[in-house]
Amino acid sequence: MKPELTIQLMDTHAGGDVSRIVTGGIDPLPGDTVRAQMEYLRDDADGLRRLLLEEPHGIPEMSVDLLVPPTDPRAAAGYIIMEVMGYPIYSGSNTICTATAVLEAGIVQKQEGRQHFVLESPAGLVQIEALVRDGVVEAITCEGLPSYIDTYRATIEVPSLGTVTYSVAYSGGFYALVDAQQLGFHLTLDEERALAATAHAIVEAIQAERGFSHYTLGDVGPLPFLHFMGPVEHVAEGYYRSRSATYVHPGVICRSTTGTGTSARLALMNYEGSIQPGDRLETVSLRETGFIGQFGGVDREGDLDVVKNHITGKAYVIAHSDIVVNCDDPMVDCSSLHHILSGRHSHPIDPES
C-alpha cells in the first residue's frame, strides 16, 4: 500500500478572513531565511499553495500560512503567506492568525495578561503582543510594515465609471485608495459584488497606465489591491472609525478590512495631516468586523514620510484537520508538491525545536 500523505491544518479567521495554518506534513525547505524559503516555495513547490486554495480542498477567498522553523534565533517561529495572487511578504490578518496559532499549538506557551514574542515573516522579524485572559487569546497586536503615500489624488479614466480619483499607498503591497461615497457606495454587505467589479475595473485601468516602484525594494509587481474608504468618524479623543472594504483579487472583497489596508489608511491620514502619533483608526468591514491601527510616528526616507504603525485584531480557531493528499486524484496536481511532502504520518512543529 502507498503511504498516506497528510498535511496537518489549523483553520483560523481574523475579521472573517480565513487563514489556513499548516502545522505539519511538509519537509524542511531549503533557504537560510524565511524569505528564501518563500522564494523556493514560489519557484519550485507552488503545488502546496494551489492544493490548499483550490478545489477540492480550498477556496480562493482563503489564505494559507505555512509554519516553518525560524532562521533567526530571536523568533519563536517562521511563517510563509500564500494567497491566490501569490506570496505576499507580509499581511496583518495572516500575522494575527499565525500568532494565535503558535500560542494555541504550544509553540509559544500562553501566559496570562500581556506577553511578547517574535515571529519571522518573509518581510523580516515581527514583534507580537498577545493579550491572554483565562487562557483565551483575546487580541494580537503586530507591527505593520512601514507605510507611505506614493501618489496623492491622481485621476484616471475607467471604462463604465468615468473619471476616478485615487491615491496609492504602500503598506506591504501597493494599494489604490478611493473614496467609496464618490463612487456611490455606502460599504454595506449587499454591495459586495458591485464593489468587487468596480475595484477590478479601476485596478485594471491603473495597471494598464502605470507601474509602481518601492523606494528600497524596487519593482514589486503591478498594483494588486484597492481599498474603499468610508467617511472618517471622530469617535473620541485620538480615536477614529471608518467603514472600509478591500479588493484583493478578481471577484473577491476580503472579508476583513485587512491589516495592510488599515496601515495604508494611516499613511494617508498622516499625509493629509489628520492624525497624530498615538492616534488609532478602527476600520469596519462589510461584515461589521474590524481591526484597529495605531499611528506610531514618521520616519523621513528621502522625500517620503514613512509611517510606523501597529495593527490589533482577534483571531478565532475554527477547525483542526488532516488533509489527505492523494496524487492519483485527477483533481490534485502533485507535480510541484510531492517533493516537499513528508510522506508519513507527521506531527506539528515541535515547540522545543
Coordinates of C-alpha atoms in Angstrom, one line a residue:
M1 CA 0.0 0.0 0.0
K2 CA 1.1 3.5 -0.7
P3 CA 1.9 5.6 2.4
E4 CA -0.9 8.0 3.3
L5 CA 0.3 11.6 2.8
T6 CA -1.3 14.0 5.2
I7 CA -1.0 17.7 5.9
Q8 CA -2.0 19.0 9.4
L9 CA -4.0 22.2 9.5
M10 CA -5.4 24.7 12.0
D11 CA -8.0 26.9 10.3
T12 CA -8.5 30.3 11.8
H13 CA -10.1 33.6 10.9
A14 CA -9.5 37.2 11.9
G15 CA -12.2 39.7 11.0
G16 CA -13.8 36.9 8.8
D17 CA -10.6 36.5 6.7
V18 CA -9.8 32.8 6.9
S19 CA -6.1 31.8 7.3
R20 CA -5.4 28.1 7.0
I21 CA -2.3 27.4 9.1
V22 CA -0.1 24.4 8.0
T23 CA 1.3 22.9 11.2
G24 CA 2.8 19.7 9.9
G25 CA 3.3 17.3 6.9
I26 CA 5.8 19.4 5.0
D27 CA 9.5 18.7 4.9
P28 CA 12.0 21.4 5.8
L29 CA 12.5 23.8 3.0
P30 CA 15.9 25.0 1.6
G31 CA 16.9 28.5 2.3
D32 CA 18.8 30.3 5.0
T33 CA 16.0 32.9 5.6
V34 CA 12.2 32.6 5.7
R35 CA 12.2 34.9 2.7
A36 CA 14.5 32.5 0.8
Q37 CA 12.2 29.6 1.8
M38 CA 9.2 31.5 0.5
E39 CA 11.0 32.0 -2.8
Y40 CA 11.7 28.3 -3.0
L41 CA 8.0 27.5 -2.5
R42 CA 7.1 30.1 -5.1
D43 CA 9.5 28.9 -7.7
D44 CA 9.8 25.1 -7.1
A45 CA 6.9 23.9 -4.9
D46 CA 3.8 26.1 -5.7
G47 CA 1.7 23.0 -5.6
L48 CA 1.2 23.4 -1.8
R49 CA -0.5 26.8 -2.3
R50 CA -2.7 25.5 -5.1
L51 CA -3.6 22.4 -3.2
L52 CA -4.9 24.3 -0.2
L53 CA -6.6 27.2 -2.1
E54 CA -8.2 25.3 -5.0
E55 CA -10.8 22.6 -5.3
P56 CA -11.3 20.1 -3.9
H57 CA -9.6 21.2 -0.6
G58 CA -9.9 25.0 -0.6
I59 CA -11.5 28.2 -2.0
P60 CA -9.8 31.3 -3.4
E61 CA -11.1 33.5 -0.5
M62 CA -8.8 31.7 2.0
S63 CA -5.1 32.4 2.8
V64 CA -2.5 29.8 3.8
D65 CA 0.3 30.2 6.3
L66 CA 3.0 27.6 6.4
L67 CA 4.7 27.4 9.8
V68 CA 8.5 26.8 9.5
P69 CA 11.3 26.7 12.0
P70 CA 12.7 30.2 12.3
T71 CA 16.1 31.0 10.8
D72 CA 16.7 33.9 13.3
P73 CA 17.2 32.7 16.9
R74 CA 15.2 35.7 18.2
A75 CA 12.0 34.3 16.6
A76 CA 9.7 31.6 18.0
A77 CA 8.5 30.5 14.6
G78 CA 8.6 31.4 11.0
Y79 CA 5.7 31.6 8.6
I80 CA 5.2 31.9 4.8
I81 CA 2.0 33.5 3.5
M82 CA 0.2 32.1 0.4
E83 CA -2.8 33.6 -1.3
V84 CA -4.5 33.2 -4.7
M85 CA -2.5 36.2 -6.0
G86 CA 0.8 34.7 -4.9
Y87 CA 3.2 35.1 -2.0
P88 CA 2.9 38.4 -0.2
I89 CA 5.8 39.2 2.1
Y90 CA 3.5 40.4 4.8
S91 CA -0.1 40.5 5.9
G92 CA -1.7 41.8 9.1
S93 CA -4.6 39.4 9.2
N94 CA -2.3 36.4 8.4
T95 CA 0.1 37.5 11.1
I96 CA -2.7 37.9 13.7
C97 CA -3.9 34.4 12.8
T98 CA -0.4 32.8 12.8
A99 CA 0.4 34.4 16.2
T100 CA -2.8 32.9 17.6
A101 CA -2.0 29.5 16.1
V102 CA 1.5 29.3 17.6
L103 CA 0.0 30.1 21.0
E104 CA -2.8 27.5 20.6
A105 CA -0.3 24.9 19.3
G106 CA 2.0 25.4 22.3
I107 CA 4.9 26.6 20.2
V108 CA 4.8 29.7 22.4
Q109 CA 3.4 29.0 25.9
K110 CA 0.4 31.1 26.8
Q111 CA 0.9 33.5 29.7
E112 CA -1.9 35.3 31.4
G113 CA -2.0 39.0 30.7
R114 CA 0.2 40.6 28.0
Q115 CA 3.1 38.7 26.6
H116 CA 5.6 39.4 23.8
F117 CA 7.3 37.2 21.3
V118 CA 8.8 37.5 17.8
L119 CA 7.8 35.8 14.5
E120 CA 9.9 35.7 11.3
S121 CA 7.9 36.6 8.2
P122 CA 9.3 36.9 4.6
A123 CA 9.5 40.6 5.3
G124 CA 11.6 40.1 8.4
L125 CA 11.1 39.9 12.2
V126 CA 7.7 40.9 13.5
Q127 CA 7.1 41.9 17.1
I128 CA 4.0 40.4 18.6
E129 CA 2.0 41.4 21.7
A130 CA -0.7 38.9 22.8
L131 CA -3.4 39.6 25.3
V132 CA -4.5 36.4 27.1
R133 CA -7.4 36.2 29.6
D134 CA -8.4 33.0 31.3
G135 CA -6.4 31.0 28.7
V136 CA -8.1 32.7 25.7
V137 CA -6.2 34.8 23.2
E138 CA -8.3 37.9 23.2
A139 CA -6.1 40.1 21.0
I140 CA -3.0 40.2 18.9
T141 CA -1.1 43.4 18.2
C142 CA 1.5 43.1 15.4
E143 CA 3.8 45.6 13.7
G144 CA 2.5 46.9 10.3
L145 CA 5.1 47.3 7.6
P146 CA 6.4 50.9 7.2
S147 CA 3.8 52.6 5.0
Y148 CA 3.9 55.7 2.8
I149 CA 1.9 57.5 0.1
D150 CA 3.4 57.1 -3.3
T151 CA 0.7 59.0 -5.2
Y152 CA -1.9 61.5 -3.9
R153 CA -5.2 62.2 -5.6
A154 CA -4.4 61.2 -9.2
T155 CA -7.2 60.7 -11.7
I156 CA -7.8 58.0 -14.3
E157 CA -10.4 57.3 -16.9
V158 CA -12.1 54.0 -16.2
P159 CA -14.5 52.4 -18.8
S160 CA -18.1 52.5 -17.5
L161 CA -17.1 54.6 -14.5
G162 CA -15.6 57.7 -16.0
T163 CA -13.0 59.8 -14.1
V164 CA -11.9 58.2 -10.8
T165 CA -9.7 60.0 -8.3
Y166 CA -7.3 57.7 -6.3
S167 CA -4.3 57.8 -4.1
V168 CA -1.7 55.0 -3.9
A169 CA -0.1 53.8 -0.6
Y170 CA 2.5 51.1 0.0
S171 CA 1.9 49.1 3.2
G172 CA 3.2 45.6 2.3
G173 CA 1.7 45.9 -1.2
F174 CA 0.6 48.8 -3.3
Y175 CA -3.0 49.9 -2.6
A176 CA -5.2 52.2 -4.6
L177 CA -7.2 54.2 -2.1
V178 CA -10.6 55.5 -3.3
D179 CA -13.5 57.4 -1.7
A180 CA -16.4 55.0 -1.5
Q181 CA -19.1 57.7 -1.4
Q182 CA -17.8 59.4 -4.5
L183 CA -18.4 56.1 -6.4
G184 CA -21.9 55.7 -4.9
F185 CA -21.2 53.1 -2.2
H186 CA -22.2 53.0 1.4
L187 CA -20.0 49.9 2.2
T188 CA -22.8 47.5 3.1
L189 CA -22.8 43.8 2.5
D190 CA -25.4 43.9 -0.3
E191 CA -22.8 45.9 -2.3
E192 CA -20.1 43.3 -2.2
R193 CA -20.3 42.1 -5.8
A194 CA -20.6 45.6 -7.2
L195 CA -17.6 46.7 -5.1
A196 CA -15.5 43.8 -6.5
A197 CA -16.5 44.6 -10.1
T198 CA -15.8 48.3 -9.6
A199 CA -12.4 47.7 -7.9
H200 CA -11.4 45.3 -10.7
A201 CA -12.1 47.9 -13.4
I202 CA -10.1 50.6 -11.5
V203 CA -7.2 48.3 -10.8
E204 CA -7.0 47.1 -14.4
A205 CA -7.1 50.7 -15.6
I206 CA -4.2 51.7 -13.3
Q207 CA -2.2 48.6 -14.2
A208 CA -2.5 49.4 -17.9
E209 CA -1.5 53.0 -17.4
R210 CA 1.4 52.8 -15.0
G211 CA 3.6 50.8 -12.6
F212 CA 5.0 51.4 -9.1
S213 CA 8.4 51.0 -7.5
H214 CA 9.2 50.7 -3.8
Y215 CA 11.9 53.1 -2.6
T216 CA 14.1 50.3 -1.3
L217 CA 12.5 47.1 -2.8
G218 CA 12.3 48.4 -6.4
D219 CA 9.8 46.7 -8.7
V220 CA 7.3 44.6 -6.6
G221 CA 4.9 43.9 -9.5
P222 CA 1.8 45.6 -10.7
L223 CA -0.6 47.3 -8.2
P224 CA -2.8 44.4 -6.9
F225 CA -5.1 45.9 -4.2
L226 CA -7.8 48.6 -3.8
H227 CA -9.2 49.9 -0.6
F228 CA -12.6 51.6 -0.5
M229 CA -12.7 54.3 2.2
G230 CA -15.8 55.4 4.0
P231 CA -16.2 58.6 5.9
V232 CA -13.9 59.0 9.0
E233 CA -15.9 59.4 12.2
H234 CA -14.1 61.0 15.2
V235 CA -15.3 58.7 18.0
A236 CA -13.2 60.0 20.9
E237 CA -10.0 61.9 21.6
G238 CA -7.4 60.2 19.4
Y239 CA -9.8 57.5 18.2
Y240 CA -11.4 57.4 14.7
R241 CA -13.6 54.9 12.9
S242 CA -14.2 54.3 9.2
R243 CA -16.1 51.7 7.2
S244 CA -13.8 50.0 4.7
A245 CA -13.6 47.3 2.1
T246 CA -10.5 45.8 0.4
Y247 CA -10.4 44.2 -3.0
V248 CA -7.7 41.5 -3.1
H249 CA -8.1 39.7 -6.4
P250 CA -10.8 39.4 -9.2
G251 CA -14.2 38.8 -7.8
V252 CA -13.2 39.0 -4.1
I253 CA -13.6 41.6 -1.5
C254 CA -11.7 40.5 1.6
R255 CA -14.0 39.5 4.5
S256 CA -11.8 41.6 6.8
T257 CA -10.7 45.2 6.3
T258 CA -7.1 43.8 6.1
G259 CA -4.2 44.8 8.2
T260 CA -2.2 46.2 5.3
G261 CA -5.3 48.1 4.2
T262 CA -5.6 49.7 7.6
S263 CA -1.9 50.6 7.5
A264 CA -2.4 52.3 4.1
R265 CA -5.2 54.4 5.6
L266 CA -2.9 55.5 8.4
A267 CA -0.4 56.6 5.9
L268 CA -3.0 58.6 4.0
M269 CA -4.3 60.3 7.2
N270 CA -0.8 61.3 8.1
Y271 CA -0.2 62.7 4.6
E272 CA -3.3 64.8 5.0
G273 CA -2.4 65.9 8.5
S274 CA -5.5 64.4 10.2
I275 CA -3.8 62.1 12.6
Q276 CA -1.2 62.4 15.4
P277 CA 1.2 59.9 16.9
G278 CA -0.6 57.6 19.3
D279 CA -4.0 58.1 17.5
R280 CA -5.9 55.0 16.5
L281 CA -8.2 54.2 13.5
E282 CA -10.7 51.4 13.6
T283 CA -11.6 50.0 10.2
V284 CA -15.0 48.3 9.9
S285 CA -15.8 45.7 7.3
L286 CA -18.9 44.8 5.3
R287 CA -19.5 42.1 7.9
E288 CA -19.1 44.5 10.8
T289 CA -15.7 43.1 11.9
G290 CA -12.7 45.3 12.4
F291 CA -9.1 45.9 13.0
I292 CA -7.5 48.8 14.9
G293 CA -4.5 50.6 13.5
Q294 CA -2.3 52.8 15.7
F295 CA -0.2 55.5 14.2
G296 CA 3.3 55.3 15.8
G297 CA 5.1 58.2 14.1
V298 CA 7.0 59.1 11.0
D299 CA 10.5 58.4 9.7
R300 CA 11.8 60.6 6.8
E301 CA 13.2 58.5 3.9
G302 CA 14.3 60.9 1.2
D303 CA 11.2 62.7 0.0
L304 CA 8.8 60.2 1.8
D305 CA 7.1 60.3 5.1
V306 CA 7.2 56.6 6.2
V307 CA 4.6 55.8 8.8
K308 CA 5.3 53.4 11.7
N309 CA 2.2 51.5 12.8
H310 CA 0.7 48.6 14.7
I311 CA -2.4 46.6 13.9
T312 CA -4.6 44.9 16.6
G313 CA -7.3 42.2 16.0
K314 CA -8.6 38.9 17.3
A315 CA -8.4 35.5 15.6
Y316 CA -10.6 32.5 16.2
V317 CA -9.7 28.9 15.7
I318 CA -12.5 27.3 13.6
A319 CA -11.1 23.8 12.8
H320 CA -8.3 21.3 13.2
S321 CA -8.0 18.8 10.4
D322 CA -5.7 16.5 8.4
I323 CA -5.9 16.8 4.6
V324 CA -5.2 13.6 2.8
V325 CA -3.1 14.2 -0.3
N326 CA -3.9 11.5 -3.0
C327 CA -1.7 12.1 -6.0
D328 CA -3.9 9.6 -8.0
D329 CA -6.9 12.0 -7.6
P330 CA -7.4 13.8 -11.0
M331 CA -8.4 16.9 -9.1
V332 CA -5.0 17.0 -7.4
D333 CA -1.7 18.0 -9.1
C334 CA 1.3 16.7 -7.2
S335 CA 3.8 17.6 -9.8
S336 CA 5.1 20.6 -7.8
L337 CA 4.2 19.3 -4.4
H338 CA 5.3 15.7 -3.9
H339 CA 8.9 16.5 -3.2
I340 CA 8.1 18.6 -0.1
L341 CA 5.5 16.2 1.5
S342 CA 6.8 14.3 4.5
G343 CA 5.4 11.0 3.1
R344 CA 4.4 9.7 6.5
H345 CA 2.1 10.5 9.4
S346 CA 4.0 13.5 10.6
H347 CA 3.5 15.7 13.6
P348 CA 3.2 19.5 14.0
I349 CA 6.2 21.6 14.6
D350 CA 7.9 20.6 17.9
P351 CA 7.6 23.5 20.4
E352 CA 11.1 22.6 21.6
S353 CA 12.7 22.5 18.2

